Short mmCIF file of C-alpha atoms in Angstrom, two decimals:
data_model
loop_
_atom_site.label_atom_id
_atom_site.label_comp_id
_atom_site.label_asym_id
_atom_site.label_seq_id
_atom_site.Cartn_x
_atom_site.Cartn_y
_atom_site.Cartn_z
CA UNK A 107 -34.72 -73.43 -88.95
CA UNK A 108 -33.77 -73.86 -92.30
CA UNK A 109 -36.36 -73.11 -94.96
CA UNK A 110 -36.49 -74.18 -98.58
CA UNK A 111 -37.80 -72.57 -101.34
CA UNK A 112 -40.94 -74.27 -102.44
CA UNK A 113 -41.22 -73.53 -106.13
CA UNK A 114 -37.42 -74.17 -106.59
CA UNK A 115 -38.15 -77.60 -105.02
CA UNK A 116 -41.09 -78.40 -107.49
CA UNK A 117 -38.84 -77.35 -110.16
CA UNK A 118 -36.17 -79.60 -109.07
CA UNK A 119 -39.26 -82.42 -109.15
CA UNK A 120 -40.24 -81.75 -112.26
CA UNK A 121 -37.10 -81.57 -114.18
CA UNK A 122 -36.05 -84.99 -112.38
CA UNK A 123 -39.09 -86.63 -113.89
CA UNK A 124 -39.08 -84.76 -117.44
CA UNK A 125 -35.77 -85.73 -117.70
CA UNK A 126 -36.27 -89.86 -116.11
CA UNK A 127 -39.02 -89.84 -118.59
CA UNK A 128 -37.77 -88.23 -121.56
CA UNK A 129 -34.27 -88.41 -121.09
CA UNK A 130 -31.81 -86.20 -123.56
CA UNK A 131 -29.59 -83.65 -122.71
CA UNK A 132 -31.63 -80.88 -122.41
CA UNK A 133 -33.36 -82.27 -120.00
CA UNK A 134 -30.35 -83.48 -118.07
CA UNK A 135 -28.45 -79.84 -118.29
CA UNK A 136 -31.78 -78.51 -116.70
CA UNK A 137 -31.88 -81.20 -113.90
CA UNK A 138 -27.91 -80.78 -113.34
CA UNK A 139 -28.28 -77.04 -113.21
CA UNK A 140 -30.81 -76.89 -110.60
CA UNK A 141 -28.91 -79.41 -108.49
CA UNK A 142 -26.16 -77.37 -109.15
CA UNK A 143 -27.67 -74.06 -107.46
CA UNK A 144 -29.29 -76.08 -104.66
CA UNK A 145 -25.77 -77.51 -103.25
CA UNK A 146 -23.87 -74.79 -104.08
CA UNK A 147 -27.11 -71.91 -102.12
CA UNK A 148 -27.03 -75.05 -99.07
CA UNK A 149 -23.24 -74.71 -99.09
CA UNK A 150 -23.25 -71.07 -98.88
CA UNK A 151 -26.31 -70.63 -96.01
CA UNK A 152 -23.98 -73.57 -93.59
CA UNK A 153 -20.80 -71.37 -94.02
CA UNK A 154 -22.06 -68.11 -93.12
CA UNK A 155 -25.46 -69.17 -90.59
CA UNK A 156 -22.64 -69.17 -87.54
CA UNK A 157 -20.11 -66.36 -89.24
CA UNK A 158 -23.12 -63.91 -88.39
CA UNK A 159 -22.53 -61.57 -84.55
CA UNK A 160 -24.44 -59.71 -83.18
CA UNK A 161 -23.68 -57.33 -80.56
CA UNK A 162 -26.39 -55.08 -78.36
CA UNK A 163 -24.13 -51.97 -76.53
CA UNK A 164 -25.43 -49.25 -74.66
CA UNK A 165 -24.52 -45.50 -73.90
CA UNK A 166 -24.39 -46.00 -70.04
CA UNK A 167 -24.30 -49.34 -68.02
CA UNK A 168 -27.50 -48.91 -66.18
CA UNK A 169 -30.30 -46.42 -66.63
CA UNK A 170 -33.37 -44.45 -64.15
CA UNK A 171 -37.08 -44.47 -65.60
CA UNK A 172 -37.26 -41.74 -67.74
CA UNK A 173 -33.40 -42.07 -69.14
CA UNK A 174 -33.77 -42.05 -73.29
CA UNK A 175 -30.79 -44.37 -73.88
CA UNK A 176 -28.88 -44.75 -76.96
CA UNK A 177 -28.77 -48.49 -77.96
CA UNK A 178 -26.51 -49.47 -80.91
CA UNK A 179 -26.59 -52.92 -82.46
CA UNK A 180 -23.73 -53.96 -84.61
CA UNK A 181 -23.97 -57.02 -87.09
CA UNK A 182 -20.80 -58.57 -87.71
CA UNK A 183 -19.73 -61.23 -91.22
CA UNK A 184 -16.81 -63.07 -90.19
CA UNK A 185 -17.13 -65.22 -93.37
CA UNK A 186 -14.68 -64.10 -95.98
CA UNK A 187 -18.20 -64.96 -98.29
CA UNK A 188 -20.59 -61.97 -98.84
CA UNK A 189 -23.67 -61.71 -97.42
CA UNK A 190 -26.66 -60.33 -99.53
CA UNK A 191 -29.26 -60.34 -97.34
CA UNK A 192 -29.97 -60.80 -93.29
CA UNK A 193 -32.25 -59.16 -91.46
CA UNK A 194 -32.36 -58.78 -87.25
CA UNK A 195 -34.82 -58.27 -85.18
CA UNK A 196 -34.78 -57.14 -81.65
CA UNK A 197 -37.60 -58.79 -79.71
CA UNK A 198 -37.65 -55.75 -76.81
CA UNK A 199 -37.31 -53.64 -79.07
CA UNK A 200 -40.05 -54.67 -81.24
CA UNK A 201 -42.18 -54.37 -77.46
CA UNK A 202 -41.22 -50.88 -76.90
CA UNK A 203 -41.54 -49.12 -80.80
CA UNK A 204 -44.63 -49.36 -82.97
CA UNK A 205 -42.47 -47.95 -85.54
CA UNK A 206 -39.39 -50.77 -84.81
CA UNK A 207 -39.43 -53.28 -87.75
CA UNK A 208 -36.01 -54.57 -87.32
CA UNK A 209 -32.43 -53.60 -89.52
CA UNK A 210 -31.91 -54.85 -93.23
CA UNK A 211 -28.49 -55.16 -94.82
CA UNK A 212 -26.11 -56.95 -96.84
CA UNK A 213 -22.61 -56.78 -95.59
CA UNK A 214 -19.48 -57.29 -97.52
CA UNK A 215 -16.83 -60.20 -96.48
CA UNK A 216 -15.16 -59.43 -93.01
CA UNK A 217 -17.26 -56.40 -92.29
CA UNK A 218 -19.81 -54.88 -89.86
CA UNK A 219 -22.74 -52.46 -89.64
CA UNK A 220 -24.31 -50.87 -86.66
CA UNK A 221 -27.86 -49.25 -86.19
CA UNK A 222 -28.48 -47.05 -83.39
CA UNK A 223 -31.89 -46.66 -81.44
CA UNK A 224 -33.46 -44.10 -79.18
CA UNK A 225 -34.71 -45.62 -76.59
CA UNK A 226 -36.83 -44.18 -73.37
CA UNK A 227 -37.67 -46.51 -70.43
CA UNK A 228 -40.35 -45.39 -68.29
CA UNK A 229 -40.92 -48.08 -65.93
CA UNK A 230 -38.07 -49.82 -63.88
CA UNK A 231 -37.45 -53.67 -64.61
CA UNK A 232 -34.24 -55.33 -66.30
CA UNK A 233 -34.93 -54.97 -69.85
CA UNK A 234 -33.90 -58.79 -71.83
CA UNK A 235 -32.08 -57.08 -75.05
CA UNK A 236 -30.62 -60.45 -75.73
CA UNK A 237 -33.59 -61.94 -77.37
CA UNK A 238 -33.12 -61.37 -81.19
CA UNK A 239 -34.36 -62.71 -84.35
CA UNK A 240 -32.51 -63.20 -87.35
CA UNK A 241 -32.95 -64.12 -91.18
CA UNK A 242 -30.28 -64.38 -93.68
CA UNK A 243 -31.45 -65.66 -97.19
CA UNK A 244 -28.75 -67.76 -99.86
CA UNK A 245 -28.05 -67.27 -103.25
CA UNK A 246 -30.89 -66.05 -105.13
CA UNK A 247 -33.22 -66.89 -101.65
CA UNK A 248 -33.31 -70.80 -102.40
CA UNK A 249 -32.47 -71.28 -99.07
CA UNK A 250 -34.03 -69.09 -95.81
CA UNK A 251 -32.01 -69.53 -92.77
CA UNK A 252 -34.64 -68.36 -89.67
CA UNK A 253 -33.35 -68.70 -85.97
CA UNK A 254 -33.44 -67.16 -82.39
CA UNK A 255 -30.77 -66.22 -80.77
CA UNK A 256 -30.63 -65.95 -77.12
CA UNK A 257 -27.80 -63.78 -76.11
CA UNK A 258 -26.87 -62.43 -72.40
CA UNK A 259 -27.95 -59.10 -72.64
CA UNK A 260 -29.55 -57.04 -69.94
CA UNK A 261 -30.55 -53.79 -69.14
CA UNK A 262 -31.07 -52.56 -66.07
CA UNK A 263 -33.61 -49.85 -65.27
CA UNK A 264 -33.48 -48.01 -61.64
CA UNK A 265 -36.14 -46.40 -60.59
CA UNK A 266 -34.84 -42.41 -60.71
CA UNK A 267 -33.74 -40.86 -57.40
CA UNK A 268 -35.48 -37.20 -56.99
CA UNK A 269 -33.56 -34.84 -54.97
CA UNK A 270 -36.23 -33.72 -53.03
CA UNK A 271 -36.03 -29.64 -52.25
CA UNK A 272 -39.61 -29.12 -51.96
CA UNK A 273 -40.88 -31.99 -50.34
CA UNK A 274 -42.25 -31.63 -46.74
CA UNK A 275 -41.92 -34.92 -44.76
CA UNK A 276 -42.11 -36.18 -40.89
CA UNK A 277 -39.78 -34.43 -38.44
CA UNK A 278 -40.62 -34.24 -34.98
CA UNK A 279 -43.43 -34.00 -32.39
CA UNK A 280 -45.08 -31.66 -30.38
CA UNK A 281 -48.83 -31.48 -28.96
CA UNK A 282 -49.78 -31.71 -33.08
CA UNK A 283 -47.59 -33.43 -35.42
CA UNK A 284 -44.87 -30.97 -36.82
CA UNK A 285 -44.40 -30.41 -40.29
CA UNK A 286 -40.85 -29.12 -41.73
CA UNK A 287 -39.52 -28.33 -44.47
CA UNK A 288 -36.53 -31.32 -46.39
CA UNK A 289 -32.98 -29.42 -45.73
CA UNK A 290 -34.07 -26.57 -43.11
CA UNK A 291 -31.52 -28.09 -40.82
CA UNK A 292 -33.37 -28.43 -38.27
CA UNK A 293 -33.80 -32.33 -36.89
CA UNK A 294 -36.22 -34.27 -34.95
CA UNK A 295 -36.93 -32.56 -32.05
CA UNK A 296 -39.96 -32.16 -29.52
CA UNK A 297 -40.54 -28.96 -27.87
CA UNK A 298 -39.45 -28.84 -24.35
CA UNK A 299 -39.95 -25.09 -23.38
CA UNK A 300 -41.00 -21.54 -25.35
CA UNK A 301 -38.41 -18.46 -24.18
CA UNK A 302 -37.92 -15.40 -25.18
CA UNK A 303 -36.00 -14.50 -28.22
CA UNK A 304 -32.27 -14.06 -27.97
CA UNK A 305 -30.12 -12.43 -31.19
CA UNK A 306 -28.86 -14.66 -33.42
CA UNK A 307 -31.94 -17.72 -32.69
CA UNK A 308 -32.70 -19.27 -35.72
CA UNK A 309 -35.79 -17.31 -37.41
CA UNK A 310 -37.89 -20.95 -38.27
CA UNK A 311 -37.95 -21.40 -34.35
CA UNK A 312 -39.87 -18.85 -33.89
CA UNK A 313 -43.68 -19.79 -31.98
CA UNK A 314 -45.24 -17.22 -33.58
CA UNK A 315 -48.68 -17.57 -31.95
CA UNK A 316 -47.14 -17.21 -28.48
CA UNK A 317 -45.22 -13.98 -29.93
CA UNK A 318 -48.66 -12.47 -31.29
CA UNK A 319 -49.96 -13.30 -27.40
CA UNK A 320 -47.65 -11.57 -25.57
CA UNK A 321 -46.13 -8.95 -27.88
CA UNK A 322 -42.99 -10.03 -28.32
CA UNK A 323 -41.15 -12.76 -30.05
CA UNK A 324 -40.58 -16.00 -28.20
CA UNK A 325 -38.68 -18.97 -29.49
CA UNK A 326 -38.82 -22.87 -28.95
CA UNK A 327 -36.70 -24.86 -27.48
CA UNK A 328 -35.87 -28.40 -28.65
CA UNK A 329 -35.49 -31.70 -26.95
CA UNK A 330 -34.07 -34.35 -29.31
CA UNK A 331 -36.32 -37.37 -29.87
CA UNK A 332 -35.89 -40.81 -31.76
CA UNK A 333 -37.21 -39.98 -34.68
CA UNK A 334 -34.12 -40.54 -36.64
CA UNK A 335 -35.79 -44.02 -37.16
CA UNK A 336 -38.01 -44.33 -39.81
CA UNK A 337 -40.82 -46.33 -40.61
CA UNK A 338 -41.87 -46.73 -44.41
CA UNK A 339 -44.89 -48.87 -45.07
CA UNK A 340 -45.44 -49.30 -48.60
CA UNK A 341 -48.38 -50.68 -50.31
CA UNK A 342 -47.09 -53.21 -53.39
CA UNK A 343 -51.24 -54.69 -53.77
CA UNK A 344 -51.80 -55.59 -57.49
CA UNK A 345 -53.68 -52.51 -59.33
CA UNK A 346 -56.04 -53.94 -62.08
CA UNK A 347 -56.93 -51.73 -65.24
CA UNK A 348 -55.73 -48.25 -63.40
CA UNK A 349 -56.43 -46.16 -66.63
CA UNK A 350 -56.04 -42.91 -65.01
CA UNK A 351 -52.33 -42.66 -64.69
CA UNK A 352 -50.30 -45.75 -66.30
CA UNK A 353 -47.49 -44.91 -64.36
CA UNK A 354 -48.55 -44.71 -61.29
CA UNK A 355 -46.86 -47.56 -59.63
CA UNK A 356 -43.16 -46.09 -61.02
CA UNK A 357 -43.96 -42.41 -59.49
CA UNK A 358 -44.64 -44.16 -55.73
CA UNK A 359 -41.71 -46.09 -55.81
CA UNK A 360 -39.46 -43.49 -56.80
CA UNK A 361 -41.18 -41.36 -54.07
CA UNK A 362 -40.32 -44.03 -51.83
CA UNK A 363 -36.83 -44.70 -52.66
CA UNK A 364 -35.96 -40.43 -52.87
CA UNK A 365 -37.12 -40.47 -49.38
CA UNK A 366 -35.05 -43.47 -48.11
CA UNK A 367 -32.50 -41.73 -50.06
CA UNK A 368 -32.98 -38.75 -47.86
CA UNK A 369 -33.45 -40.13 -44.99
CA UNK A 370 -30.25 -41.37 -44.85
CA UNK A 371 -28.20 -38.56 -46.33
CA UNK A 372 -29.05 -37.50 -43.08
CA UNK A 373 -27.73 -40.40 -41.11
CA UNK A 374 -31.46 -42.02 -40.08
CA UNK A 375 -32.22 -45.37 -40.21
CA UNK A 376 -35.39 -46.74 -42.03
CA UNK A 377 -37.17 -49.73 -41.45
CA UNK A 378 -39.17 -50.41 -44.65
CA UNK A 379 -42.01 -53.09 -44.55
CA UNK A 380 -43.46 -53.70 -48.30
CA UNK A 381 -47.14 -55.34 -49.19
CA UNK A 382 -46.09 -57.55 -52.07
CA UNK A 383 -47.03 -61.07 -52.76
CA UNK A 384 -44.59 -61.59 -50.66
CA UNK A 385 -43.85 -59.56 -47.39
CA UNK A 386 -40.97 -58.05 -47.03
CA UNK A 387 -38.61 -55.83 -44.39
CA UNK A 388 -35.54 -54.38 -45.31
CA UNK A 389 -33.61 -52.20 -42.34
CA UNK A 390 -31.48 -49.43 -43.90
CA UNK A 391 -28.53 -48.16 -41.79
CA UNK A 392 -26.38 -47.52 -44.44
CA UNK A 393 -25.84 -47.08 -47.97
CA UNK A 394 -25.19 -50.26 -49.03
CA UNK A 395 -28.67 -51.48 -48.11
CA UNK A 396 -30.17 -48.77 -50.39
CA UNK A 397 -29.00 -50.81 -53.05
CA UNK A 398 -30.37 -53.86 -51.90
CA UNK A 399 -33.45 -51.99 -52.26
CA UNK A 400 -32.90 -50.90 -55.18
CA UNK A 401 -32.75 -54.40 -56.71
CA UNK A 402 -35.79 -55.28 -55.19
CA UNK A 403 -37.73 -52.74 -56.98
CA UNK A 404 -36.26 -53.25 -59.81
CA UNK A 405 -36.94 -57.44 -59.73
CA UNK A 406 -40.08 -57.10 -57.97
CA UNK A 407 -43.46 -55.39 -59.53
CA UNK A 408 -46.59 -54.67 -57.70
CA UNK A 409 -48.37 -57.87 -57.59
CA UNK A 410 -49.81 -57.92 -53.67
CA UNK A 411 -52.46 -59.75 -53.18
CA UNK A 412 -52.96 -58.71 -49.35
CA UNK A 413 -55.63 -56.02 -48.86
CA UNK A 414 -53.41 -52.83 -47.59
CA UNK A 415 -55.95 -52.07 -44.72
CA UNK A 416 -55.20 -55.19 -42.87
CA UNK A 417 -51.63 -54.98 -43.55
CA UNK A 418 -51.40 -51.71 -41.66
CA UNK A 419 -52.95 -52.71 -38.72
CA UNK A 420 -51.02 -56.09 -38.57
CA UNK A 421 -47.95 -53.84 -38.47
CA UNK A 422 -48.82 -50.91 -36.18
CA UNK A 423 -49.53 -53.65 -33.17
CA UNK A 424 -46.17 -53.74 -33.78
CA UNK A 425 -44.77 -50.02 -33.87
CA UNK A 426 -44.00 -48.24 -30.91
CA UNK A 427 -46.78 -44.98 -30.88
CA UNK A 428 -44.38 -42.45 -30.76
CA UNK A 429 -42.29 -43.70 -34.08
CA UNK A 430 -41.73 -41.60 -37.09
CA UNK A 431 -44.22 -43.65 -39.36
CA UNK A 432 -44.35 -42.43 -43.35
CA UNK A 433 -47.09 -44.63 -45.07
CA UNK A 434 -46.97 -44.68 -49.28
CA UNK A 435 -49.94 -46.03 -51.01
CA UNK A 436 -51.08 -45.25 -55.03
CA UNK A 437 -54.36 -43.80 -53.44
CA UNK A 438 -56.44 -42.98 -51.08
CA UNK A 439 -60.15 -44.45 -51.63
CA UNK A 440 -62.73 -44.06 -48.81
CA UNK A 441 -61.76 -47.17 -47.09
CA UNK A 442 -58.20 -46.64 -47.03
CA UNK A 443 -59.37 -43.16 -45.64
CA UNK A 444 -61.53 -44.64 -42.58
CA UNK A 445 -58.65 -46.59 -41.99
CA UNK A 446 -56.50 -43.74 -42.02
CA UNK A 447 -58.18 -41.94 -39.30
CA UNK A 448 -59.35 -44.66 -36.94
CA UNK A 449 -55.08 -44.64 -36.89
CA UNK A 450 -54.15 -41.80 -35.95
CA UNK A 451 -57.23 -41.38 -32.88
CA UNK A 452 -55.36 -44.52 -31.64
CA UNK A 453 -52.64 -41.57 -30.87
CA UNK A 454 -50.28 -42.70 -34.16
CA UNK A 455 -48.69 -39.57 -35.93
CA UNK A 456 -47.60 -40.27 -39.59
CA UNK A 457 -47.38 -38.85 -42.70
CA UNK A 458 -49.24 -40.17 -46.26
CA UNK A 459 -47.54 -40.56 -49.63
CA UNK A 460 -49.53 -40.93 -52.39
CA UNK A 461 -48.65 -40.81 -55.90
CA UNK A 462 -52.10 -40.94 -58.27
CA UNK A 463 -53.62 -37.73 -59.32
CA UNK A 464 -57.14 -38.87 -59.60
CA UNK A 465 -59.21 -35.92 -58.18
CA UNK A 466 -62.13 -38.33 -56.96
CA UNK A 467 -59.39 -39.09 -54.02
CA UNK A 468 -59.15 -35.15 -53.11
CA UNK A 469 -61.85 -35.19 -50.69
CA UNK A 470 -61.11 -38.00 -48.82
CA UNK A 471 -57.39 -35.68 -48.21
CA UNK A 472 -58.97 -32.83 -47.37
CA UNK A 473 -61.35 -34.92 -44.66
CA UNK A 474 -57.68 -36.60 -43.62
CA UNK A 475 -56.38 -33.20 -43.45
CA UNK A 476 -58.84 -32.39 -40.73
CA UNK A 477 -57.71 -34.49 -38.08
CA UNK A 478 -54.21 -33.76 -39.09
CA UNK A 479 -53.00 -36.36 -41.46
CA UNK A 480 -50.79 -35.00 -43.57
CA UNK A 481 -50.91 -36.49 -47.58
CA UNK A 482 -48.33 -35.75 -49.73
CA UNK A 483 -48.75 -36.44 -53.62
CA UNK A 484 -46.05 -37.06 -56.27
CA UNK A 485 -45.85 -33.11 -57.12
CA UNK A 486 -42.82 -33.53 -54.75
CA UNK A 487 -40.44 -35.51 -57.35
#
């Protein structure tokens, strides 16, 4: 869009009828003059309005939430005319930084300038850095060039992999569900008989209540069972003015995908079914399917509409009773709570992931504690 200076214009108007209805030289060397600077300022804006480049570059190709990332934007004359004054503006940029009000320069004929900004991106998404503004004024601003320019510039924005050292997940069954330990190297087993302790058992095997019994230390011994299947059911429902902790959403799906992560690392398989607007399954067997994943997450933002509840149940018709289920939800309310429980006396052993830190949902953990139902919150990442 190509804007005018007003007052130069009635100027121009005047002088045209000062000098129609007086006439005289004067008044025509005025008239001339102005017309003069108009063509000459319109001349100069259509040379250099497409001799102005912009370029958007970024320290790494792709980024995790919480990555601060160096973005540098370089503004480019390739008119061999001077430029006194354009100013850019990147839209996302604009989004991200109250203090972001764009980069003003003038740049010499056949030269560049570049502006770097810090950037931190705590929520996963592809960030849109081709969207830019830009205003370059003529010769003494009679003319205002404004335009968008629409560029094809993304950013991509993972959500960040935690290696998880402390985290205690699902790893076998006995009588109760057992509880281990991420990298004790011990798999999924179930116990098939306690024996006495030999030299050289490993220490964790231990069954310490039988060795406080009878006196002596007795060990376990493990049966493998299929538990290096995985179920992930992960609740993508829609959360509406949660004040409490703006990030919640980005801390349970980077709990999700670390697990996945680990899961595999150790050569399980994962079936993951997600409550989104859409349902979806994706089965993990290798690494290249983590990536699929990944892109989901990273197109896809909670926006469920399905109550979570109802999707559980729907699915666990479906799931064998003695599969290694690890449910991730924002939070655990009362309902999701009943629910909870009514589960696991239907003989289902899993383990809860939750990632908000609201302490109104302690109690209902503790009361899930009781029968066993172990919740794990996002003090694992």
């Amino acid at each position: 869009m190509i804007d005018i200076n007003r007052t130069f214009i009635f100027f121009i108007v005047i002088s045209f009828l000062y000098a129609y209805l007086i006439g005289g030289i004067l008044a025509y060397s005025i008239l001339y003059t102005l017309l003069f600077m108009f063509i000459i300022s319109y001349i100069y804006i259509i040379i250099i309005k497409d001799k102005i480049y912009i370029e958007v570059k970024f320290e790494r190709e792709v980024g995790t939430t919480g990555d601060e990332i160096k973005v540098v934007t370089t503004i480019k004359n390739g008119s061999v005319l001077p430029i006194y004054y354009v100013q850019i503006k990147n839209k996302i940029l604009y989004s991200m930084d109250e203090k972001y009000n764009g980069y003003l320069m003038d740049l010499k004929p056949k030269s560049s300038k570049s502006f770097e900004s810090k950037v931190k991106f705590n929520i996963r998404g592809i960030y849109d850095f081709g969207n830019l503004y830009m205003c370059a004024k003529g010769i003494l601003s009679l003319i205002i060039i404004k335009r968008n320019v629409k560029k094809n510039i993304d950013f991509y924005v993972y959500p960040k992999v935690h290696a998880l050292t402390n985290v205690f997940m699902l790893n076998g069954y006995t009588d109760d569900l057992a509880i281990c330990k991420v990298g004790d190297g011990i798999d999924s087993y179930s116990i098939s008989d306690i024996r006495k302790y030999r030299p050289g058992d490993d220490l964790r095997r231990i069954h310490w209540k039988v060795s406080a019994k009878y006196g002596g230390l007795h060990t376990k011994n493990f049966d493998k069972v299929s538990s290096d299947k995985y179920i992930i059911l992960l609740d993508m429902k829609y959360i509406e003015n949660y004040k409490e902790d703006k990030f919640i959403e980005e801390h349970l799906i980077e709990m999700t995908i670390s697990l996945v992560k680990f899961i595999k690392s150790r050569n399980g398989t994962i079936d993951i079914y997600i409550n989104n607007n859409k349902e979806e399954h994706f089965f993990i067997d290798r690494e290249s399917k983590i990536q699929l994943l990944m892109n989901y997450f990273i197109e896809n933002k909670s926006k469920g509409k399905n109550d979570f509840n109802v999707f559980i149940l729907n699915k666990i018709k479906e799931i064998p009773s003695n599969s290694s289920i690890l449910i991730f939800t924002p939070k655990i309310n009362d309902e999701i709570r009943k629910n909870f429980i009514n589960i696991k006396k239907m003989g289902y052993k899993f383990v809860v992931f939750y990632s908000s830190e609201n302490p109104k949902y302690y109690e209902n953990i503790i009361l899930m504690k009781n029968y066993q139902i172990y919740c794990i919150g996002k003090d694992i990442l």
